Steps between C-alpha positions, in 0.01 A plus 500: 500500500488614109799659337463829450628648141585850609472747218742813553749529746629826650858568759613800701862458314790426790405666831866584684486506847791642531308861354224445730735476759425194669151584590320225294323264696251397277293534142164580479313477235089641461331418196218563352272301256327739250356233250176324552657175568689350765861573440742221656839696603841358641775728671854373473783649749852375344808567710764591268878454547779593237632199293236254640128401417232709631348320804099518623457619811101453471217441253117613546241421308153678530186515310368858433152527464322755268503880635669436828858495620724304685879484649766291530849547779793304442791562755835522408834350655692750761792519314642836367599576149295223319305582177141399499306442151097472547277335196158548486313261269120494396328334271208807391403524155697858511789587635327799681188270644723528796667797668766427743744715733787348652658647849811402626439561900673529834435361809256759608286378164576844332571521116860610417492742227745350268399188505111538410443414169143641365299278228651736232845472605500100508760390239518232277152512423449134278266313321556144628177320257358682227 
């Protein structure tokens, strides 16, 4: 399989459980590839604990074709009052080739408000390659 060399990256910033009140059961991500070229997209779901190394829970990879849209659902751990961090990477020519909304979900698949994170309100918006 070829390496990829992603070209921007984009995170939600630290998701706290703990303010969605325990209801997270998973991420899911829709994206959608506005360029005229296949777009190649991985999700990241780190767990993150004070004072140690983010851990993955779970990385997808997908190729996005031109014009269309697809998803990706990564469950989290049932464990209360963990922080979550999600990274989206893609390697488009622009950052904006692809749009992206990430829901944090509960168990009857139903976004939770506070943590769904619309393409605009992604942070850490970077060039990885010029």
């Amino acid at each position: 399989m070829p390496v990829v060399e992603y070209r921007w990256r984009f995170d939600t910033g630290v998701v706290d459980d703990d303010h969605v009140e325990g209801l997270l059961d998973d991420f899911h991500v829709d994206v959608f590839n506005r360029s005229t070229e296949p777009i190649t997209v991985e999700v990241t779901v780190y767990k993150l604990i004070h004072d140690q190394p983010a851990s993955v829970i779970q990385t997808l990879t997908k190729t996005i074709l031109p014009d269309s849209n697809n998803w990706f659902t990564i469950d989290v751990p049932e464990q209360i009052n963990e922080n979550f961090l999600v990274v989206l990477k893609h390697n488009g020519d622009d950052k904006d080739d692809l749009l992206a909304t990430v829901y944090g979900r509960d168990k009857n698949e139903k976004a939770i408000s506070s943590a769904t994170y619309r393409h605009t309100e992604l942070l850490k918006t970077e060039l990885l390659i010029a």
